[in-house]
Coordinates of C-alpha atoms in Angstrom, one line a residue:
X1 CA 1.0 40.2 14.1
X2 CA 4.5 39.2 15.2
X3 CA 4.3 41.5 18.2
X4 CA 1.6 39.4 19.7
X5 CA 2.7 35.9 18.6
X6 CA 4.5 35.1 21.9
X7 CA 1.1 35.6 23.8
X8 CA -0.5 32.7 21.7
X9 CA 0.8 29.9 23.9
X10 CA -1.1 27.5 26.1
X11 CA 0.6 28.4 29.3
X12 CA -1.8 31.2 30.1
X13 CA -0.8 31.3 33.7
X14 CA 2.7 32.5 32.9
X15 CA 1.8 35.8 31.1
X16 CA 3.8 37.9 33.6
X17 CA 7.3 38.3 32.2
X18 CA 10.3 39.5 34.1
X19 CA 12.0 42.7 33.1
X20 CA 14.9 40.9 31.3
X21 CA 12.4 38.8 29.4
X22 CA 10.3 41.8 28.4
X23 CA 13.5 43.6 27.3
X24 CA 14.6 40.7 25.1
X25 CA 11.2 40.5 23.5
X26 CA 11.3 44.2 22.7
X27 CA 14.8 43.8 21.2
X28 CA 13.6 40.9 19.0
X29 CA 10.5 42.7 17.8
X30 CA 12.5 45.8 17.0
X31 CA 14.9 43.5 15.0
X32 CA 17.8 44.9 17.0
X33 CA 20.6 42.4 16.2
X34 CA 23.3 44.2 18.1
X35 CA 21.0 44.8 21.1
X36 CA 20.2 41.0 21.3
X37 CA 23.9 40.2 21.1
X38 CA 24.8 42.7 23.8
X39 CA 21.9 41.3 25.9
X40 CA 23.5 37.9 26.0
X41 CA 27.0 39.2 26.5
X42 CA 25.7 40.7 29.7
X43 CA 23.6 37.7 30.7
X44 CA 25.3 34.6 29.3
X45 CA 23.2 32.2 31.4
X46 CA 19.8 33.8 30.6
X47 CA 18.4 30.9 28.6
X48 CA 19.3 28.4 31.3
X49 CA 17.4 30.4 33.9
X50 CA 14.3 31.4 31.8
X51 CA 11.2 29.3 31.4
X52 CA 10.8 27.0 28.5
X53 CA 7.7 28.6 27.0
X54 CA 9.5 31.9 26.9
X55 CA 12.3 30.4 24.8
X56 CA 9.7 29.0 22.4
X57 CA 7.9 32.4 22.2
X58 CA 11.2 34.1 21.4
X59 CA 12.1 31.6 18.7
X60 CA 8.6 31.9 17.3
X61 CA 8.8 35.7 17.1
X62 CA 12.2 35.5 15.4
X63 CA 11.0 33.1 12.8
X64 CA 7.9 35.2 12.2
X65 CA 10.2 38.1 11.4
X66 CA 12.4 35.9 9.2
X67 CA 15.5 37.0 11.0
X68 CA 18.0 34.2 10.6
X69 CA 20.8 36.3 12.1
X70 CA 18.9 36.8 15.4
X71 CA 17.9 33.1 15.4
X72 CA 21.6 32.2 15.2
X73 CA 22.4 34.2 18.3
X74 CA 19.8 32.2 20.2
X75 CA 21.1 28.9 18.9
X76 CA 24.7 29.9 19.8
X77 CA 23.4 30.5 23.3
X78 CA 22.2 26.8 23.4
X79 CA 18.5 27.6 22.9
X80 CA 16.5 24.4 22.6
X81 CA 15.0 24.2 19.1
X82 CA 12.2 21.7 19.9
X83 CA 9.5 21.9 17.2
X84 CA 10.5 25.3 15.9
X85 CA 11.4 23.8 12.6
X86 CA 7.7 23.3 11.9
X87 CA 7.0 27.0 12.4
X88 CA 9.9 28.0 10.1
X89 CA 8.6 25.6 7.4
X90 CA 5.0 26.9 7.8
X91 CA 6.2 30.5 7.5
X92 CA 8.3 29.6 4.4
X93 CA 11.5 31.0 6.0
X94 CA 14.3 29.3 4.2
X95 CA 16.9 31.4 6.0
X96 CA 15.6 30.3 9.4
X97 CA 15.4 26.7 8.4
X98 CA 19.0 26.8 7.0
X99 CA 20.2 28.4 10.3
X100 CA 18.6 25.7 12.5
X101 CA 19.7 22.6 10.6
X102 CA 23.3 22.5 12.0
X103 CA 22.0 23.0 15.6
X104 CA 19.4 20.2 15.7
X105 CA 20.2 17.6 18.3
X106 CA 18.0 14.6 18.9
X107 CA 19.5 14.2 22.4
X108 CA 17.8 17.5 23.4
X109 CA 14.5 16.4 21.8
X110 CA 14.8 18.6 18.8
X111 CA 12.6 17.7 15.8
X112 CA 14.6 17.3 12.6
X113 CA 13.4 17.4 9.0
X114 CA 12.6 13.6 8.9
X115 CA 11.3 13.4 12.5
X116 CA 7.8 13.4 13.8
X117 CA 7.1 14.8 17.2
X118 CA 4.9 12.7 19.5
X119 CA 1.2 12.9 18.5
X120 CA 1.9 14.6 15.2
X121 CA 1.0 13.3 11.7
X122 CA 3.7 15.0 9.6
X123 CA 7.4 15.7 9.7
X124 CA 8.9 19.1 8.7
X125 CA 9.8 17.8 5.3
X126 CA 6.3 16.4 4.7
X127 CA 4.9 19.7 5.8
X128 CA 7.1 21.6 3.3
X129 CA 6.0 19.2 0.5
X130 CA 2.3 19.6 1.4
X131 CA 2.6 23.4 1.5
X132 CA 4.7 23.4 -1.7
X133 CA 7.6 25.3 -0.2
X134 CA 9.9 24.4 -3.1
X135 CA 12.9 26.3 -1.8
X136 CA 12.8 24.5 1.6
X137 CA 12.2 21.1 -0.2
X138 CA 15.3 21.8 -2.2
X139 CA 17.3 22.7 0.9
X140 CA 16.2 19.5 2.8
X141 CA 16.9 17.2 -0.1
X142 CA 20.3 18.9 -0.8
X143 CA 21.3 18.0 2.8
X144 CA 20.4 14.3 2.2
X145 CA 17.0 14.3 4.0
X146 CA 14.1 12.4 2.5
X147 CA 10.5 11.4 3.2
X148 CA 10.7 8.0 4.9
X149 CA 8.4 5.5 3.1
X150 CA 6.0 3.6 5.4
X151 CA 6.2 -0.1 5.6
X152 CA 3.3 -2.5 5.2
X153 CA 1.4 -3.6 8.2
X154 CA 2.0 -7.3 7.5
X155 CA 5.8 -6.7 7.5
X156 CA 6.8 -8.4 10.8
X157 CA 10.5 -7.9 10.5
X158 CA 10.5 -4.1 10.0
X159 CA 8.8 -1.5 12.1
X160 CA 7.5 1.7 10.7
X161 CA 10.6 3.9 10.4
X162 CA 8.6 7.1 10.8
X163 CA 7.1 5.8 14.0
X164 CA 10.4 4.9 15.4
X165 CA 11.5 8.5 15.2
X166 CA 8.6 9.6 17.4
X167 CA 10.2 7.8 20.3
X168 CA 6.7 6.7 21.5
X169 CA 5.7 3.1 21.8
X170 CA 2.7 3.1 19.5
X171 CA 1.5 0.1 17.6
X172 CA 1.2 0.1 13.8
X173 CA -2.5 -0.2 14.0
X174 CA -2.9 3.0 16.0
X175 CA -4.6 6.2 14.9
X176 CA -1.2 7.9 14.5
X177 CA 0.0 5.2 12.1
X178 CA -2.9 5.6 9.7
X179 CA -2.6 9.4 9.6
X180 CA 1.1 9.4 9.4
X181 CA 1.0 6.9 6.5
X182 CA -1.4 8.8 4.4
X183 CA 0.6 12.0 4.9
X184 CA 3.8 10.2 4.0
X185 CA 2.3 8.9 0.7
X186 CA 0.8 12.3 0.0
X187 CA 4.3 13.8 0.2
X188 CA 5.9 10.9 -1.8
X189 CA 3.4 11.5 -4.6
X190 CA 4.0 15.2 -4.8
X191 CA 5.5 16.3 -8.2
X192 CA 7.8 18.7 -6.4
X193 CA 9.2 16.0 -4.2
X194 CA 9.6 13.5 -7.0
X195 CA 11.3 16.0 -9.3
X196 CA 13.7 17.4 -6.7
X197 CA 14.6 14.0 -5.4
X198 CA 15.4 12.7 -8.9
X199 CA 17.5 15.8 -9.6
X200 CA 19.5 15.7 -6.4
X201 CA 19.9 12.0 -5.8
X202 CA 22.0 10.2 -8.4
X203 CA 20.7 6.8 -7.3
X204 CA 17.0 7.9 -7.5
X205 CA 14.6 5.8 -9.5
X206 CA 13.2 6.9 -12.9
X207 CA 10.3 9.4 -12.2
X208 CA 7.8 7.4 -14.3
X209 CA 8.9 4.1 -12.6
X210 CA 8.7 5.8 -9.2
X211 CA 5.2 6.8 -10.0
X212 CA 4.2 3.3 -11.2
X213 CA 5.6 1.6 -8.1
X214 CA 4.0 4.2 -5.8
X215 CA 0.7 3.8 -7.5
X216 CA 0.8 0.1 -6.9
X217 CA 1.4 0.6 -3.2
X218 CA -1.4 3.2 -3.1
X219 CA -3.8 0.6 -4.6
X220 CA -2.9 -1.9 -2.0
X221 CA -3.2 0.7 0.8
X222 CA -6.8 1.6 -0.2
X223 CA -7.9 -1.8 1.1
X224 CA -5.7 -1.8 4.2
X225 CA -6.6 1.7 5.5
X226 CA -10.1 1.8 4.1
X227 CA -10.9 4.8 6.3
X228 CA -8.7 6.9 4.0
X229 CA -9.8 5.2 0.8
X230 CA -10.8 8.5 -0.9
X231 CA -7.5 10.1 0.1
X232 CA -5.5 7.3 -1.4
X233 CA -7.7 7.4 -4.6
X234 CA -6.9 11.1 -4.9
X235 CA -3.2 10.6 -4.4
X236 CA -3.3 7.8 -7.0
X237 CA -5.0 10.2 -9.5
X238 CA -2.4 12.8 -8.7
X239 CA 0.4 10.3 -9.5
X240 CA -1.2 9.4 -12.8
X241 CA -1.7 13.0 -13.7
X242 CA 1.9 13.8 -13.0
X243 CA 3.1 11.0 -15.3
X244 CA 0.8 12.2 -18.0
X245 CA 1.9 15.8 -17.6
X246 CA 5.5 14.7 -18.0
X247 CA 4.7 13.0 -21.3
X248 CA 2.9 16.1 -22.5
X249 CA 6.0 18.2 -21.9
X250 CA 8.1 16.1 -24.3
X251 CA 9.1 18.1 -27.4
X252 CA 11.6 15.7 -29.0
X253 CA 11.8 11.9 -29.6
X254 CA 14.8 11.7 -27.3
X255 CA 12.8 13.2 -24.4
X256 CA 10.0 10.7 -25.1
X257 CA 12.4 7.8 -25.2
X258 CA 14.0 8.8 -21.9
X259 CA 10.7 9.0 -20.1
X260 CA 9.3 5.7 -21.5
X261 CA 12.5 3.7 -20.9
X262 CA 12.1 2.1 -17.5
X263 CA 13.6 -1.2 -18.4
X264 CA 16.8 -0.6 -16.4
X265 CA 14.8 0.1 -13.3
X266 CA 12.8 -3.1 -13.8
X267 CA 16.1 -5.1 -14.0
X268 CA 17.4 -3.2 -10.9
X269 CA 14.3 -3.6 -8.7
X270 CA 13.0 -6.9 -9.9
X271 CA 16.3 -8.7 -10.7
X272 CA 15.1 -11.7 -8.6
X273 CA 11.5 -11.7 -9.7
X274 CA 11.3 -13.4 -13.1
X275 CA 7.6 -12.7 -13.4
X276 CA 8.3 -9.0 -13.9
X277 CA 11.2 -9.5 -16.3
X278 CA 9.4 -11.5 -19.0
X279 CA 12.0 -11.1 -21.6
X280 CA 15.0 -9.2 -22.8
X281 CA 14.0 -8.7 -26.4
X282 CA 13.5 -5.3 -27.9
X283 CA 9.7 -5.4 -27.9
X284 CA 9.6 -6.1 -24.1
X285 CA 12.0 -3.3 -23.4
X286 CA 10.0 -0.9 -25.5
X287 CA 6.7 -1.8 -23.8
X288 CA 8.0 -2.2 -20.2
X289 CA 6.5 1.0 -19.1
X290 CA 3.1 0.2 -20.6
X291 CA 3.2 -3.3 -19.1
X292 CA 3.7 -1.8 -15.6
X293 CA 1.1 0.8 -16.2
X294 CA -1.4 -1.9 -17.1
X295 CA -0.5 -3.9 -14.1
X296 CA -1.2 -0.8 -11.9
X297 CA -4.4 0.3 -13.6
X298 CA -3.0 3.6 -14.8
X299 CA -5.4 3.9 -17.7
X300 CA -4.7 7.6 -18.5
X301 CA -1.0 6.9 -18.9
X302 CA -1.8 3.8 -21.1
X303 CA -4.2 5.8 -23.3
X304 CA -1.8 8.8 -23.7
X305 CA -1.0 9.4 -27.4
X306 CA 2.8 8.9 -26.8
X307 CA 2.1 5.6 -25.2
X308 CA -0.1 4.5 -28.0
X309 CA 2.4 5.5 -30.6
X310 CA 5.0 3.4 -28.8
X311 CA 2.6 0.5 -28.8
X312 CA 1.8 0.9 -32.5
X313 CA 5.5 0.9 -33.3
X314 CA 5.8 -2.6 -31.9
X315 CA 2.4 -3.9 -33.1
X316 CA 3.0 -3.1 -36.8
X317 CA 6.7 -3.6 -37.0
X318 CA 7.8 -6.2 -39.6
X319 CA 4.3 -6.7 -41.1
X320 CA 4.5 -7.6 -44.8
X321 CA 2.1 -6.0 -47.3
X322 CA 0.2 -7.1 -50.3
X323 CA 1.9 -4.6 -52.6
X324 CA 5.6 -4.1 -53.0
X325 CA 5.7 -0.4 -52.4
X326 CA 6.2 0.5 -48.7
X327 CA 3.1 1.8 -47.0
X328 CA 2.2 2.0 -43.3
X329 CA -0.2 -0.8 -42.3
X330 CA -2.5 1.5 -40.4
X331 CA -3.2 3.6 -43.4
X332 CA -4.4 0.6 -45.6
X333 CA -8.1 0.3 -46.4
X334 CA -10.6 -1.6 -44.3
X335 CA -11.1 -4.5 -46.8
X336 CA -7.4 -5.0 -47.3
X337 CA -6.9 -5.8 -43.6
X338 CA -9.9 -8.1 -43.6
X339 CA -8.7 -9.9 -46.7
X340 CA -5.3 -10.3 -45.0
X341 CA -7.0 -11.8 -41.9
X342 CA -9.1 -14.2 -44.0
X343 CA -6.2 -15.4 -46.1
X344 CA -4.1 -15.8 -42.9
X345 CA -6.8 -17.8 -41.2
X346 CA -7.3 -20.2 -44.1
X347 CA -3.6 -20.8 -44.4
X348 CA -3.0 -20.9 -40.7
X349 CA -2.5 -24.7 -40.4
X350 CA 0.1 -24.7 -43.2
X351 CA 1.8 -21.5 -41.8
X352 CA 2.0 -23.2 -38.4
X353 CA 3.6 -26.3 -39.9
X354 CA 6.0 -24.1 -41.9
X355 CA 7.0 -22.2 -38.7
X356 CA 7.8 -25.5 -37.0
X357 CA 10.0 -26.6 -39.9
X358 CA 11.8 -23.3 -40.6
X359 CA 11.5 -21.0 -37.5
X360 CA 14.0 -18.4 -38.7
X361 CA 12.9 -17.7 -42.2
X362 CA 11.2 -14.5 -43.3
X363 CA 7.6 -15.8 -43.1
X364 CA 8.3 -17.3 -39.7
X365 CA 9.7 -13.9 -38.5
X366 CA 6.5 -12.2 -39.7
X367 CA 4.4 -14.8 -37.8
X368 CA 6.3 -13.7 -34.6
X369 CA 5.1 -10.1 -34.9
X370 CA 2.4 -9.0 -32.4
X371 CA -0.2 -8.0 -35.0
X372 CA 0.1 -11.4 -36.9
X373 CA 0.0 -13.2 -33.5
X374 CA -3.3 -11.5 -32.8
X375 CA -4.6 -12.5 -36.2
X376 CA -3.4 -16.1 -35.6
X377 CA -5.1 -16.3 -32.2
X378 CA -8.3 -14.8 -33.6
X379 CA -8.3 -17.1 -36.7
X380 CA -7.5 -20.2 -34.7
X381 CA -10.3 -19.6 -32.2
X382 CA -12.8 -18.9 -35.1
X383 CA -11.8 -22.3 -36.5
X384 CA -12.3 -23.8 -33.1
X385 CA -15.8 -22.3 -32.8
X386 CA -16.7 -23.7 -36.2
X387 CA -15.4 -27.1 -35.2
X388 CA -17.6 -26.9 -32.0
X389 CA -20.6 -26.0 -34.2
X390 CA -20.0 -28.9 -36.4
X391 CA -19.4 -31.3 -33.5
X392 CA -22.8 -30.4 -32.1
X393 CA -24.4 -32.1 -35.1
X394 CA -22.1 -35.1 -35.2
X395 CA -23.6 -37.7 -32.8
X396 CA -22.6 -41.3 -33.2
X397 CA -24.2 -43.5 -30.6
X398 CA -23.6 -47.0 -29.4
X399 CA -26.2 -48.7 -27.2
X400 CA -25.4 -46.5 -24.2
X401 CA -22.9 -43.8 -25.1
X402 CA -21.4 -41.5 -27.7
X403 CA -18.6 -42.6 -30.0
X404 CA -15.8 -40.0 -30.3
X405 CA -15.2 -39.0 -33.9
X406 CA -12.3 -37.3 -35.6
X407 CA -13.6 -33.7 -35.0
X408 CA -13.9 -34.5 -31.3
X409 CA -10.2 -35.5 -31.0
X410 CA -9.3 -32.3 -32.9
X411 CA -11.2 -30.1 -30.5
X412 CA -9.7 -32.0 -27.5
X413 CA -6.2 -31.2 -28.8
X414 CA -7.2 -27.6 -29.2
X415 CA -8.6 -27.5 -25.6
X416 CA -5.3 -29.0 -24.3
X417 CA -3.4 -26.2 -26.1
X418 CA -5.7 -23.6 -24.6
X419 CA -5.1 -25.2 -21.1
X420 CA -1.3 -24.9 -21.5
X421 CA -1.7 -21.3 -22.7
X422 CA -3.8 -20.4 -19.6
X423 CA -1.2 -22.0 -17.4
X424 CA 1.5 -19.9 -19.1
X425 CA -0.5 -16.7 -18.7
X426 CA -1.2 -17.4 -15.0
X427 CA 2.5 -18.0 -14.4
X428 CA 3.8 -14.8 -16.1
X429 CA 0.9 -12.5 -15.1
X430 CA 0.6 -13.7 -11.5
X431 CA -2.5 -14.8 -9.8
X432 CA -3.7 -11.4 -8.8
X433 CA -3.4 -9.8 -12.2
X434 CA -4.8 -12.9 -13.9
X435 CA -7.9 -13.0 -11.8
X436 CA -8.6 -9.3 -12.2
X437 CA -9.1 -9.7 -15.9
X438 CA -12.5 -11.1 -16.4
X439 CA -11.7 -12.6 -19.8
X440 CA -9.2 -14.8 -18.1
X441 CA -12.0 -16.1 -15.8
X442 CA -14.1 -16.9 -18.8
X443 CA -11.3 -18.7 -20.5
X444 CA -10.4 -20.7 -17.4
X445 CA -14.1 -21.7 -16.9
X446 CA -14.3 -22.7 -20.6
X447 CA -11.2 -24.8 -20.5
X448 CA -12.1 -26.5 -17.2
X449 CA -15.6 -27.3 -18.4
X450 CA -14.2 -28.8 -21.6
X451 CA -11.7 -30.9 -19.8
X452 CA -14.4 -32.2 -17.4
X453 CA -16.7 -33.0 -20.3
X454 CA -14.0 -34.9 -22.3
X455 CA -12.9 -36.8 -19.2
X456 CA -16.5 -38.0 -18.5
X457 CA -17.0 -38.8 -22.1
X458 CA -13.9 -40.9 -22.4
X459 CA -14.7 -42.6 -19.2
X460 CA -18.2 -43.4 -20.4
X461 CA -16.9 -44.7 -23.8
X462 CA -14.1 -46.9 -22.3
X463 CA -16.0 -48.4 -19.4
X464 CA -18.5 -50.7 -21.3
X465 CA -15.7 -51.9 -23.6
X466 CA -13.6 -53.1 -20.7
X467 CA -16.4 -54.6 -18.6
X468 CA -18.1 -58.0 -19.0
X469 CA -21.3 -58.0 -21.1
X470 CA -23.6 -59.1 -18.3
X471 CA -22.9 -56.0 -16.2
X472 CA -25.7 -53.9 -17.5
X473 CA -25.6 -51.5 -14.5
X474 CA -22.2 -50.3 -15.7
X475 CA -23.5 -49.6 -19.2
X476 CA -26.4 -47.6 -17.7
X477 CA -23.9 -45.7 -15.7
X478 CA -21.9 -45.0 -18.8
X479 CA -25.1 -43.6 -20.4
X480 CA -25.5 -41.3 -17.4
X481 CA -21.9 -40.2 -17.7
X482 CA -22.5 -39.3 -21.3
X483 CA -25.5 -37.2 -20.4
X484 CA -23.4 -35.4 -17.8
X485 CA -20.6 -34.9 -20.2
X486 CA -22.9 -33.3 -22.8
X487 CA -24.2 -31.0 -20.1
X488 CA -20.7 -29.8 -19.3
X489 CA -19.9 -29.5 -23.0
X490 CA -23.0 -27.4 -23.5
X491 CA -21.9 -24.9 -20.8
X492 CA -18.4 -24.9 -22.2
X493 CA -19.7 -24.1 -25.7
X494 CA -21.6 -21.1 -24.3
X495 CA -18.4 -19.8 -22.7
X496 CA -16.5 -20.4 -25.9
X497 CA -18.7 -18.2 -28.0
X498 CA -18.7 -15.6 -25.2
X499 CA -14.9 -15.8 -25.3
X500 CA -15.0 -15.3 -29.1
X501 CA -16.4 -11.8 -28.5
X502 CA -13.1 -11.0 -26.6
X503 CA -11.5 -10.1 -29.9
X504 CA -14.0 -7.3 -30.4
X505 CA -12.3 -5.2 -27.8
X506 CA -9.9 -3.9 -30.4
X507 CA -12.8 -2.4 -32.4
X508 CA -13.5 1.3 -31.8
X509 CA -17.2 0.5 -32.3
X510 CA -17.8 -2.7 -30.4
X511 CA -15.1 -2.2 -27.8
X512 CA -16.8 0.6 -25.8
X513 CA -20.2 -1.2 -26.1
X514 CA -18.6 -4.4 -24.8
X515 CA -17.1 -2.5 -21.8
X516 CA -20.5 -1.0 -21.1
X517 CA -22.1 -4.4 -21.2
X518 CA -19.5 -5.8 -18.8
X519 CA -20.1 -2.9 -16.3
X520 CA -23.9 -3.5 -16.6
X521 CA -23.4 -7.2 -16.0
X522 CA -21.3 -6.5 -12.9
X523 CA -24.0 -4.2 -11.5
X524 CA -26.6 -6.9 -12.2
X525 CA -24.7 -9.4 -10.2
X526 CA -24.7 -7.1 -7.2
X527 CA -28.5 -6.6 -7.5
X528 CA -28.9 -10.3 -7.9
X529 CA -27.6 -10.7 -4.3
X530 CA -30.6 -8.7 -3.0
X531 CA -32.9 -10.6 -5.3
X532 CA -31.6 -13.9 -4.1
X533 CA -32.1 -12.9 -0.4
X534 CA -35.6 -11.8 -1.0
X535 CA -36.4 -14.8 -3.1
X536 CA -35.1 -17.2 -0.4
X537 CA -37.0 -15.4 2.3
X538 CA -40.2 -15.5 0.3
X539 CA -39.8 -19.2 -0.5
X540 CA -39.1 -20.2 3.1
X541 CA -41.9 -18.1 4.4
X542 CA -44.3 -19.7 1.9
X543 CA -43.2 -23.2 2.8
X544 CA -43.8 -22.4 6.5
X545 CA -47.2 -20.9 5.7
X546 CA -48.5 -24.1 3.9
X547 CA -46.7 -26.6 6.1
X548 CA -49.9 -27.6 7.9
X549 CA -52.1 -27.7 4.8
X550 CA -52.3 -31.6 4.7
X551 CA -53.0 -31.9 8.4
X552 CA -55.7 -29.3 8.3
X553 CA -57.5 -31.1 5.5
X554 CA -57.5 -34.4 7.4
X555 CA -58.7 -33.1 10.7
X556 CA -60.7 -29.9 10.2
X557 CA -62.3 -30.1 6.7
X558 CA -65.4 -32.2 6.4
X559 CA -65.4 -33.7 2.9
X560 CA -66.9 -36.8 1.4
X561 CA -64.4 -37.4 -1.4
X562 CA -60.8 -38.5 -1.0
X563 CA -58.4 -35.7 -0.1
X564 CA -56.0 -34.8 -3.0
X565 CA -52.7 -34.1 -1.4
X566 CA -50.6 -34.1 -4.5
X567 CA -49.4 -30.6 -4.4
X568 CA -45.9 -29.0 -3.7
X569 CA -46.6 -28.5 0.0
X570 CA -48.1 -31.8 0.9
X571 CA -44.8 -33.4 2.0

């Protein structure tokens, strides 16, 4: 009850009030505005003489009663606000909050909407966002206040802006910093805050882009503040859910285009980072939101029907058909698509040559479309796998080494092309995103193993031809290099056929199975760590157990025949 709220303070040894104090409490609890005004007219210096906890109790009772007019009288009499704004936000009293804002003074130690009092984990604005007090959030943002975004711990040039407002010399690694940071991100990810901030701030970022960038920071913060890992995961899910909900509210094409068009924000934020601005053509602009969503692991947003429709629009654009009548590619039969792929694969060498000669003709423009590029990559790698299979049966030996044949030089050229492609992907995607995709790891291992194999093979082939005939040791060494080259080639061939299954990801049948197999393999690797430790411990223990076997036979066993010590533990 409001009548007893002023007794709920920690200064329990000051419960005896003076007559004037008790009179003022009664006037406030009776909501007597004129009586309170008359009280201060007769006692203008009352608040300067009274105790601090009494002032706090009076302000608390006034806020509980949601009487902004009485609160204004106290503030006109120079009452210190302190942390009363927290109480007003908690009670949801917009009138009291609006009354206090002009009177807040940091010189007197008052806590403003963006400030955090010493030892606290939230600011009044954060508290309003957490409690979903939308009218107070609207009021704060209309006055220009905002939730201050925490800086990274490894940023040596900038201190945490929120911590600076506490006026306490705490380090960024302190308990306060961790709690304050997670509460700040929880407020920044609130749909209410994002929506109001975008409406009231003309310079605000696009809501979808804001969510994408915030989710990226949340992913990084999970590993920095691992104590709050579950909190950051939940905040990240809320961000993704908000973006999906926005798309589900679209009722027209214009609304969808507005939500999915984040390319201006990309140019604005990443104008100096060319790795994020990968191109200025129409396809990149259309898919800029999806590209960022993939970078930040926002799978629900990528899988949303509106996002997939936008992707299909780019994938099938400009694709020519077998028949003259217009027909959407996705609605063609199964065998039609497979015949198109087979024809395209068989004609790929001629199409590539035609593209080099006339890059701007109609056929070359079709070759630039994403769907045909996928067919080209798939067909080219199938031909490469066939060439590898053929080369495994083509062995032409000299006395000590293999002789490279035409098909070997062809596969070498293809491997060099794959190497340049991997370097390009690494540059545009960045090392972090490149390594996170396990298919890139397989491709990189495959290319590196092939390059090592061909390097050893060429070295083994050229060395005997440039050395004197009497140097047989060098020829033997060439034979050993050939064997080593074949070993690397065998491993690379295994990775090549594993890489070939990468194209099955687009299948609605094999794609989920492949993903399940990958997750199973990842778990098996984790279990293999335990198996390796146990296997190592057993092997070392067994070696120690049989270490004196030979000595015991020689000194303690009375035998007439020679001792057979040819066993694994005799040495």
